[in-house]
Coordinates of C-alpha atoms in Angstrom, one line a residue:
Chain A
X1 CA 82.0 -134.6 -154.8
X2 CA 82.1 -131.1 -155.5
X3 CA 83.7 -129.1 -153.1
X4 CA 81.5 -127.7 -149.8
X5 CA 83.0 -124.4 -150.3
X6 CA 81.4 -124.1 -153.9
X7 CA 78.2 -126.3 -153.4
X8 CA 75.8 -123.8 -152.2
X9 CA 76.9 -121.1 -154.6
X10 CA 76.8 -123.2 -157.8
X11 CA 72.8 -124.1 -156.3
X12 CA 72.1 -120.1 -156.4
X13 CA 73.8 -119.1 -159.7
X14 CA 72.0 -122.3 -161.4
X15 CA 68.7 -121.3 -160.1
X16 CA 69.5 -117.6 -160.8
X17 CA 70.2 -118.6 -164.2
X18 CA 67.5 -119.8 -164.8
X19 CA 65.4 -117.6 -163.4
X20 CA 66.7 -114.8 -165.1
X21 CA 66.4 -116.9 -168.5
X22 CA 62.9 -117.3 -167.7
X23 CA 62.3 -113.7 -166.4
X24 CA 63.9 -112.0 -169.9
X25 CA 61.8 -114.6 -172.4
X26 CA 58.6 -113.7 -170.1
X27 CA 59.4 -110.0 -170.4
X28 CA 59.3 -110.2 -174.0
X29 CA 55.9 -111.7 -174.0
X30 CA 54.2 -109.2 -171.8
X31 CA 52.3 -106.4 -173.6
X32 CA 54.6 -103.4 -172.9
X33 CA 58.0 -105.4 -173.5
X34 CA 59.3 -102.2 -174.4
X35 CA 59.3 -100.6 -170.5
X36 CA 61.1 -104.2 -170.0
X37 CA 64.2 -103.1 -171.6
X38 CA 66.4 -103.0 -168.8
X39 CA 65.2 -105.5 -166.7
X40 CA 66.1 -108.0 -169.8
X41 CA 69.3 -106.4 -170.3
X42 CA 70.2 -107.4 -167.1
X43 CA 69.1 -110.7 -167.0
X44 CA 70.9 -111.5 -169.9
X45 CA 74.1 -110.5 -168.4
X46 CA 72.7 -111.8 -165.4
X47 CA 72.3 -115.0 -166.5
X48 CA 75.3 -115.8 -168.5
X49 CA 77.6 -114.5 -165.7
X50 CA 75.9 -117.3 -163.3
X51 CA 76.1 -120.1 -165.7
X52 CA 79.9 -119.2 -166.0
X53 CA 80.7 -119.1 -162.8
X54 CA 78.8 -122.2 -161.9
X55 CA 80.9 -123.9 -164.5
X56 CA 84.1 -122.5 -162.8
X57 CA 83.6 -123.7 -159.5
X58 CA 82.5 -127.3 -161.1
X59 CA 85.9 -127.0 -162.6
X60 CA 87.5 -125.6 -159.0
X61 CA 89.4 -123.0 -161.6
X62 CA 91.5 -120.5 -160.1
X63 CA 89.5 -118.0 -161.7
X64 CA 86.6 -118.9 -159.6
X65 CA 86.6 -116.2 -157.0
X66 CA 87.2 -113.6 -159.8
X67 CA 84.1 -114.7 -161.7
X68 CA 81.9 -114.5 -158.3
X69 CA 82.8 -111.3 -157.6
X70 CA 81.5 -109.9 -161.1
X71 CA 78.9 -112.5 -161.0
X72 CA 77.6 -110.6 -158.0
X73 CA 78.0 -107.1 -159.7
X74 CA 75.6 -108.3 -162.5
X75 CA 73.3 -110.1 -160.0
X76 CA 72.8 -106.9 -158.1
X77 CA 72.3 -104.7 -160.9
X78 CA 69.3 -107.7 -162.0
X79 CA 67.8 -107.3 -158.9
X80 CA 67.4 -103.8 -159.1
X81 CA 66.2 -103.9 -162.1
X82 CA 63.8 -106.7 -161.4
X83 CA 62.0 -105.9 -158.5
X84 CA 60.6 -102.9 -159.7
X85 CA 58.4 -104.6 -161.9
X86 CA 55.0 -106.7 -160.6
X87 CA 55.3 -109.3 -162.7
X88 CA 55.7 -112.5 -160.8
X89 CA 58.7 -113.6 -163.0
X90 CA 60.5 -110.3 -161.8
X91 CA 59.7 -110.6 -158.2
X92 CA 61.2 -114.6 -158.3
X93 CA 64.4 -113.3 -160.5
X94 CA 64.7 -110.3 -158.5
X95 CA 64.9 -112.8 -155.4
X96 CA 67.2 -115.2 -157.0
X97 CA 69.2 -112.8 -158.3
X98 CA 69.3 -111.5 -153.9
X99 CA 70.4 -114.8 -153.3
X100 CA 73.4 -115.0 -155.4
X101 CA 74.6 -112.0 -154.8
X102 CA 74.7 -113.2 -151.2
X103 CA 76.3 -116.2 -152.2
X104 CA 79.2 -115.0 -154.8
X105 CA 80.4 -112.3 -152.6
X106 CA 80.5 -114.4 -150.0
X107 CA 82.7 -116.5 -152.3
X108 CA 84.8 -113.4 -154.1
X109 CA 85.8 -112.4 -150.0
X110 CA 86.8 -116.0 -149.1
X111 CA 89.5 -115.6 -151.9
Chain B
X1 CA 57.1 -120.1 -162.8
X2 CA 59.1 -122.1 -165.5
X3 CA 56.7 -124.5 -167.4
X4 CA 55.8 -127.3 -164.7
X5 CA 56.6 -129.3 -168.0
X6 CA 60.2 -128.4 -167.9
X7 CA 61.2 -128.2 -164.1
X8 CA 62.3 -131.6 -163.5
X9 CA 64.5 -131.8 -166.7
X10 CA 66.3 -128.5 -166.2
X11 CA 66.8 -129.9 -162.9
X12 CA 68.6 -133.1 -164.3
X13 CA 70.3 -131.1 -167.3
X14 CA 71.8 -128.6 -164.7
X15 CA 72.7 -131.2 -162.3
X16 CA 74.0 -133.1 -164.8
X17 CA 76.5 -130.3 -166.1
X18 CA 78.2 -129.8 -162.9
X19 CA 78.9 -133.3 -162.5
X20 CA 80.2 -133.6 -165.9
X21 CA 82.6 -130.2 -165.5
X22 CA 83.5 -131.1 -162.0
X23 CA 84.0 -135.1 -163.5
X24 CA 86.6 -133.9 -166.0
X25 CA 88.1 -131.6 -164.1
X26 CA 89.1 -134.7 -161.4
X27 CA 89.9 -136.7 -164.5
X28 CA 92.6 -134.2 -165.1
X29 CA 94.0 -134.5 -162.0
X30 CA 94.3 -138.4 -162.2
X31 CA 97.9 -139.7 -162.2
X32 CA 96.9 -141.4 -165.3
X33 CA 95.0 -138.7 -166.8
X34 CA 95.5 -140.5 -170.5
X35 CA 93.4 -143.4 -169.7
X36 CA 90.4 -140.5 -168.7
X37 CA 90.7 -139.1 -172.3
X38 CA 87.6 -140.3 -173.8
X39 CA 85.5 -140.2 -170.3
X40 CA 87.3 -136.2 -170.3
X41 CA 85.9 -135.5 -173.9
X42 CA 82.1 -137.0 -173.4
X43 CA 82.2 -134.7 -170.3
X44 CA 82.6 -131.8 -172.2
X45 CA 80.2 -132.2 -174.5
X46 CA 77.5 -133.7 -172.5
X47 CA 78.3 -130.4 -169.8
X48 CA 77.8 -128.1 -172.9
X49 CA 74.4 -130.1 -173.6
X50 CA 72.9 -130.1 -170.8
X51 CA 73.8 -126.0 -170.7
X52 CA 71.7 -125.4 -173.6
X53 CA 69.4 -127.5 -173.1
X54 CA 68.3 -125.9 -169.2
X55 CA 68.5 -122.9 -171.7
X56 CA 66.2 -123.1 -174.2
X57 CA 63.6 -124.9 -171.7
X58 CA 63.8 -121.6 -169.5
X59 CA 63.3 -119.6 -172.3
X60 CA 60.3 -122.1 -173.5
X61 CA 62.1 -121.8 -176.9
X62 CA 60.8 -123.7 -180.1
X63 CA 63.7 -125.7 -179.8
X64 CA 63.9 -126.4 -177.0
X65 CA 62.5 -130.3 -177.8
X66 CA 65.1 -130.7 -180.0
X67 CA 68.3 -129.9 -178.5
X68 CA 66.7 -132.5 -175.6
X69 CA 67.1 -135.1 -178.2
X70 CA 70.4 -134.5 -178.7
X71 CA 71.3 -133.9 -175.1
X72 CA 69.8 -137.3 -174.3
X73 CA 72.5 -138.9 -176.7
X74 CA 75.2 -136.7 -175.1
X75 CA 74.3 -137.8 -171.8
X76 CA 73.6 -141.4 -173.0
X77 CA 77.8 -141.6 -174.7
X78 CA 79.2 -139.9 -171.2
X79 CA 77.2 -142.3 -169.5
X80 CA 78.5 -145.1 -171.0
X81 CA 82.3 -143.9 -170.7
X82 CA 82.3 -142.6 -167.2
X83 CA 80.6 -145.8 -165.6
X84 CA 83.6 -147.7 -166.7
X85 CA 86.3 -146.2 -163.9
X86 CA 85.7 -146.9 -160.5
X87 CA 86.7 -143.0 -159.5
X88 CA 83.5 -141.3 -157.2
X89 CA 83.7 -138.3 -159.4
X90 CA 83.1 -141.1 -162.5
X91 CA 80.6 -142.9 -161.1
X92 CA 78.5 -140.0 -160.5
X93 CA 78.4 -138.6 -163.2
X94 CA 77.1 -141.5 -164.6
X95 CA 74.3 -141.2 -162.4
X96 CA 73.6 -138.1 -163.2
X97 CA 73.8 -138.7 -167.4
X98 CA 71.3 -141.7 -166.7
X99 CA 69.2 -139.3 -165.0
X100 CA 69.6 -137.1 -167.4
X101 CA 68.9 -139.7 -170.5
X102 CA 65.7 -140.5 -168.8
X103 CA 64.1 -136.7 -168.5
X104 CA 65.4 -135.7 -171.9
X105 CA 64.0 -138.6 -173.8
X106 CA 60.9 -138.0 -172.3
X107 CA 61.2 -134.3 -173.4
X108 CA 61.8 -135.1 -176.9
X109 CA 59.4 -137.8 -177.4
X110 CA 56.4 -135.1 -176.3
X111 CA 57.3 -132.5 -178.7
Chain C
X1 CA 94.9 -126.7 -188.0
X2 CA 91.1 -127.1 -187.4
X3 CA 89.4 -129.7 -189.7
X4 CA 89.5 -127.9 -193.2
X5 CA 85.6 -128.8 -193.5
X6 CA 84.7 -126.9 -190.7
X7 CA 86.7 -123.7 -191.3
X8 CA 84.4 -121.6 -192.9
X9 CA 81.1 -122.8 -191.1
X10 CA 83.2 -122.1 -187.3
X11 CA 83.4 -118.5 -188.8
X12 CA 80.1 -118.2 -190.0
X13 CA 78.9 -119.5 -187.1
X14 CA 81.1 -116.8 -185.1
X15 CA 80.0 -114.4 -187.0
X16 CA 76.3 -114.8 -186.9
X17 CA 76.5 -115.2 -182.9
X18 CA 78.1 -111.8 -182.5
X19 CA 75.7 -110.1 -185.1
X20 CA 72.6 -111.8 -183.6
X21 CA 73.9 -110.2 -179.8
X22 CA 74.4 -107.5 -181.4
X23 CA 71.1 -106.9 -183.0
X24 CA 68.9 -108.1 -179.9
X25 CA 71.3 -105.8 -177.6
X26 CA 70.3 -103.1 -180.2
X27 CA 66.8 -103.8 -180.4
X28 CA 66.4 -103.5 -176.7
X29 CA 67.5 -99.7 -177.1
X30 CA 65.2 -99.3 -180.1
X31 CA 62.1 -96.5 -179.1
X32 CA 59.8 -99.2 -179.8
X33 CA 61.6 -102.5 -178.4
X34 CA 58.1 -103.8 -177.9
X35 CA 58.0 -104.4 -181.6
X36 CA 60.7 -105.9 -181.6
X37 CA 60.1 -109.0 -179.2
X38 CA 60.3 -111.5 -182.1
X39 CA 63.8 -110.4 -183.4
X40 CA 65.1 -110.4 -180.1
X41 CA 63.9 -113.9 -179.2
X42 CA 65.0 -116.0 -182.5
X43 CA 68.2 -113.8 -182.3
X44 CA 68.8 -115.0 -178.5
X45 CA 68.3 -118.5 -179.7
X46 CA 70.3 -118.3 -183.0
X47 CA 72.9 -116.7 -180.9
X48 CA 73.4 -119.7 -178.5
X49 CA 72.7 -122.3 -180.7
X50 CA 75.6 -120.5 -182.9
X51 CA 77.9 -120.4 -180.5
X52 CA 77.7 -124.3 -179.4
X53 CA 77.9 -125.5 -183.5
X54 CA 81.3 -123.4 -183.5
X55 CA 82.5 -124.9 -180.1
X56 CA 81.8 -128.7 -181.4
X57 CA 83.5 -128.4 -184.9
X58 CA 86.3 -127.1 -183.6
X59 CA 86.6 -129.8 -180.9
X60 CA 85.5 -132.5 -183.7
X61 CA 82.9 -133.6 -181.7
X62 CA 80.4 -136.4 -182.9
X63 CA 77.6 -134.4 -182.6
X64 CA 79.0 -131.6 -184.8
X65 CA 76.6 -132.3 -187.2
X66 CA 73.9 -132.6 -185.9
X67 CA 74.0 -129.5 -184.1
X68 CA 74.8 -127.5 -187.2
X69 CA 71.5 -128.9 -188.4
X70 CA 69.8 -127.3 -185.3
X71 CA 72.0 -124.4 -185.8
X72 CA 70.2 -123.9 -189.5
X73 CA 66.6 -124.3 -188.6
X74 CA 67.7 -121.6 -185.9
X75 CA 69.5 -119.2 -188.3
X76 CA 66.3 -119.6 -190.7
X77 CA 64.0 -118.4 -188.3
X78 CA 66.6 -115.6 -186.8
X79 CA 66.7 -114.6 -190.8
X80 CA 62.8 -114.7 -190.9
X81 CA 62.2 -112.4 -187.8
X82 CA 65.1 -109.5 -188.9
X83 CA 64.9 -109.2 -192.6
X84 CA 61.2 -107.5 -191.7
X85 CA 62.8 -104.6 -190.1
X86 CA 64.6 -101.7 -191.6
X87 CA 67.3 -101.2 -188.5
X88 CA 70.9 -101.7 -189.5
X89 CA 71.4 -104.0 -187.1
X90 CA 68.6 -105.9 -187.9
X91 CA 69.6 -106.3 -191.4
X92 CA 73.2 -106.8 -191.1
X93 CA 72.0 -110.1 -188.8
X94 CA 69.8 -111.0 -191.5
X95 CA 72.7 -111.5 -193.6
X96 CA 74.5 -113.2 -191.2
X97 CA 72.0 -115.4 -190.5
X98 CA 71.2 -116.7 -194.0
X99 CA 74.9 -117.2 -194.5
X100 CA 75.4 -119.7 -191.8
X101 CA 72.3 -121.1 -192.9
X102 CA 73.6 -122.6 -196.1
X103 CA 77.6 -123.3 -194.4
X104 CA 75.3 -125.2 -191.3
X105 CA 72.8 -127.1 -193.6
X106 CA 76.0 -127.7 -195.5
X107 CA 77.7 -129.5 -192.8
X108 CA 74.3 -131.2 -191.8
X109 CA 74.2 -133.0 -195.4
X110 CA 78.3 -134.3 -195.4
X111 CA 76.8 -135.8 -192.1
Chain D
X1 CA 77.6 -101.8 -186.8
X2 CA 79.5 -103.3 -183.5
X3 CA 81.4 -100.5 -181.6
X4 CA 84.6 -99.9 -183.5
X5 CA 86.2 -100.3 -180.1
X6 CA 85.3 -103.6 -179.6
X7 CA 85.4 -104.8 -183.1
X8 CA 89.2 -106.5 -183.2
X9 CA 89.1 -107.8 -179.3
X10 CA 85.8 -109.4 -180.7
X11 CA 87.4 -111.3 -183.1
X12 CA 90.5 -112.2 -181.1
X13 CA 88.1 -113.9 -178.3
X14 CA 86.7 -115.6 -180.6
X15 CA 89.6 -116.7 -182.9
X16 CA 91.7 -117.6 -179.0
X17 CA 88.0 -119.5 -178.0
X18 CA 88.7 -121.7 -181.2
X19 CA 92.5 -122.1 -181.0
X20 CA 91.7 -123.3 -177.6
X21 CA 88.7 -125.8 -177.8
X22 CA 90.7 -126.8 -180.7
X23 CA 93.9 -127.9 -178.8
X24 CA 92.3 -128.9 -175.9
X25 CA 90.6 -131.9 -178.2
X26 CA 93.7 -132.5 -179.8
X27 CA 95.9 -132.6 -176.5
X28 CA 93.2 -135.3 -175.5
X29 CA 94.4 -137.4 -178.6
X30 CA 97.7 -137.1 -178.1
X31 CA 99.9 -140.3 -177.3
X32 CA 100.7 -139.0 -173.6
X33 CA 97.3 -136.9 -172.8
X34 CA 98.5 -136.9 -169.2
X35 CA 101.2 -135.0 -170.0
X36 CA 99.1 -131.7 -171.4
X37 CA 96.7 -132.0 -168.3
X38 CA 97.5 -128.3 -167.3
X39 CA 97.3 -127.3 -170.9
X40 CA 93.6 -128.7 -170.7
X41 CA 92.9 -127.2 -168.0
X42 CA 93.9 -124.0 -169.1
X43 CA 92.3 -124.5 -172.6
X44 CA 88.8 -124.6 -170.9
X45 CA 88.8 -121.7 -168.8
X46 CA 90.4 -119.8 -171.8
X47 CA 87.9 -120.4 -174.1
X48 CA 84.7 -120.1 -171.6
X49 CA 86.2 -116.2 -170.7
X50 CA 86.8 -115.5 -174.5
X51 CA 83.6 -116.7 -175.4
X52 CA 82.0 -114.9 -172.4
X53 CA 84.1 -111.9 -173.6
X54 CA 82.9 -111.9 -176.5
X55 CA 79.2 -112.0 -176.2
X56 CA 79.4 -109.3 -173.6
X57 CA 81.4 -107.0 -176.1
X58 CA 78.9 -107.8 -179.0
X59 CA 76.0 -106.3 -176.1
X60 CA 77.9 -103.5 -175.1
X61 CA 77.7 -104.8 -171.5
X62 CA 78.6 -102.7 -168.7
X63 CA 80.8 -105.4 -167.5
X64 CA 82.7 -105.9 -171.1
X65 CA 85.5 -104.0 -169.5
X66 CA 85.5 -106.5 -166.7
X67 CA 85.7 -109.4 -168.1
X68 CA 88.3 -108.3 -170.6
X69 CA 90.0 -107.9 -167.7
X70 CA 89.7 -111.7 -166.5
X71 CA 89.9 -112.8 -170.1
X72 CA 93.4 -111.7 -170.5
X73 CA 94.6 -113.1 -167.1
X74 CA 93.0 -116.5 -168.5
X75 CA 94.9 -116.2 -171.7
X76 CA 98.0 -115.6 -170.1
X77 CA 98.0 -118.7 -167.8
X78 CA 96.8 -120.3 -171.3
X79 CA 99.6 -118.9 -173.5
X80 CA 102.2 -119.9 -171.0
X81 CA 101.0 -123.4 -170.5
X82 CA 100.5 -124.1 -174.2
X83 CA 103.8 -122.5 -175.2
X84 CA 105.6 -125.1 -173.2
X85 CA 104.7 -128.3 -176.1
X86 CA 106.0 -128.6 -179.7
X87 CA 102.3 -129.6 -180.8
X88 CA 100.9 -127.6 -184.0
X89 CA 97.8 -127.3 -181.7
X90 CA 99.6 -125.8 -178.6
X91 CA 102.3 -123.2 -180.7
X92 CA 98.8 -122.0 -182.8
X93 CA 97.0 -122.4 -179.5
X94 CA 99.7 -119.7 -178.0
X95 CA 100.1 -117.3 -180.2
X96 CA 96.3 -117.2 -180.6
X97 CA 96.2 -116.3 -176.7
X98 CA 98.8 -114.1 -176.7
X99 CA 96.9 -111.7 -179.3
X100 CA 94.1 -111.8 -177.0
X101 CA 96.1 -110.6 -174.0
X102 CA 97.0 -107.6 -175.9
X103 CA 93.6 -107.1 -177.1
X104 CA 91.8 -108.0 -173.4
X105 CA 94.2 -105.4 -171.6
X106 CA 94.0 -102.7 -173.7
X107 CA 90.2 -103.0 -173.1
X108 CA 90.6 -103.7 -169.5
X109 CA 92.7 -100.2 -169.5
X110 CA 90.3 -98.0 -171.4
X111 CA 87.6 -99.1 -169.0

């Protein structure tokens, strides 16, 4: 099992992930991708931040805490970024993205 | 919304990489970590699988199909070497590679 | 020492991953990013893809092979999408790209 | 072009990334695998910051500086663990992660 203290976190950056994955293809299909810019920068960094620290706190590293703590940094600036846009696969990032930065600083304090 | 196609296998594929990384992270811990080494290796690179995988299927990538093959026969190898230890952290990950086998095959055989 | 075959197919590999970050990161800042969208998406695949066929040769994995074919049909398209644009960046990952297209389809043949 | 700044921590990430997935499957083959259990362990969280490092370098992240930072504390632990076994793979493994600790904090610094 993995620990409690990580289970609920790993749930939000996987979905955030994801989401963010999702969001920054989608982004580059709409018609103006170019005013997208930033909200797929984001997400990228976003994204790859969450799958890391998913994959630390599988692992119970002691770098765990340390990657939330960023993790939530890049989550927050996603969110921003995110929920000015209508597009329904910015409004669902932008709330996962709310999510997990609840969750990994949540995480980063406990260490 | 990801592609109602893809939500159940990016379920299993992330599911499926935390219970690999967390499995061979407890296999490390084992007092006889040697015996672990081959259940240790198919974790990694069913974990690393399953990431790209959930990946590419967010993104709706042109590959993603593909890489499901190959996941599924990750997945099917780690399978196959974690159900042999009677650890918890073994024995479910080879629940969640069967899982795993199941929704990627199905991936791959409707590209 | 990592396998001899592998050597110069990790560092192509390496090399294309960085260039194709660095060319959808760059896109992104381009005045006309819009235009751009295909770049950025087979770059953002090439780019992952990339960085798994390094991380299984130089483990020795089983499935180094066959990702290296994957890794090719990705570097092909990546190749396709920049070598239409007159950006630096876009050209420099062009090259990149059709370099670890013949080292992956290489590796894919000794399979 | 990638930023001049970045352009040797780049390649030390990613050379360190290698050495480490590298010794990490050869510590696995070794006669007494549950001997290098912490040098495993390290190996993994090594590589995953170095490759994370790396891509977020290549992007010109806001949060390169960051993650240079963890990057080199991973290293360290990685260096120090690997430097501790007569193995080809662990002395290469070493040296390779004590180049990137210089590299990481100088980053980390001129953040």
């Amino acid at each position: 099992m993995i620990r409690d203290r990580y289970a609920s976190c790993i749930q939000a950056c996987n979905a955030c992930a994801i989401a963010c994955e999702h969001c920054a293809a989608s982004c580059l299909r709409e018609e103006h991708a170019g005013h997208m810019a930033l909200c797929i920068r984001t997400d990228r960094d976003c994204a790859d931040l969450c799958r890391l620290a998913a994959l630390l706190m599988a692992r119970d590293s002691p770098l765990a805490d340390e990657i939330c703590r960023l993790c939530a940094i890049a989550c927050q600036a996603c969110a921003e970024a995110c929920a000015k846009h209508d597009h329904d696969h910015c409004q669902e990032c932008a709330q996962a993205c709310q999510r997990c930065v609840v969750e990994c600083e949540a995480m980063a304090k406990a260490a």
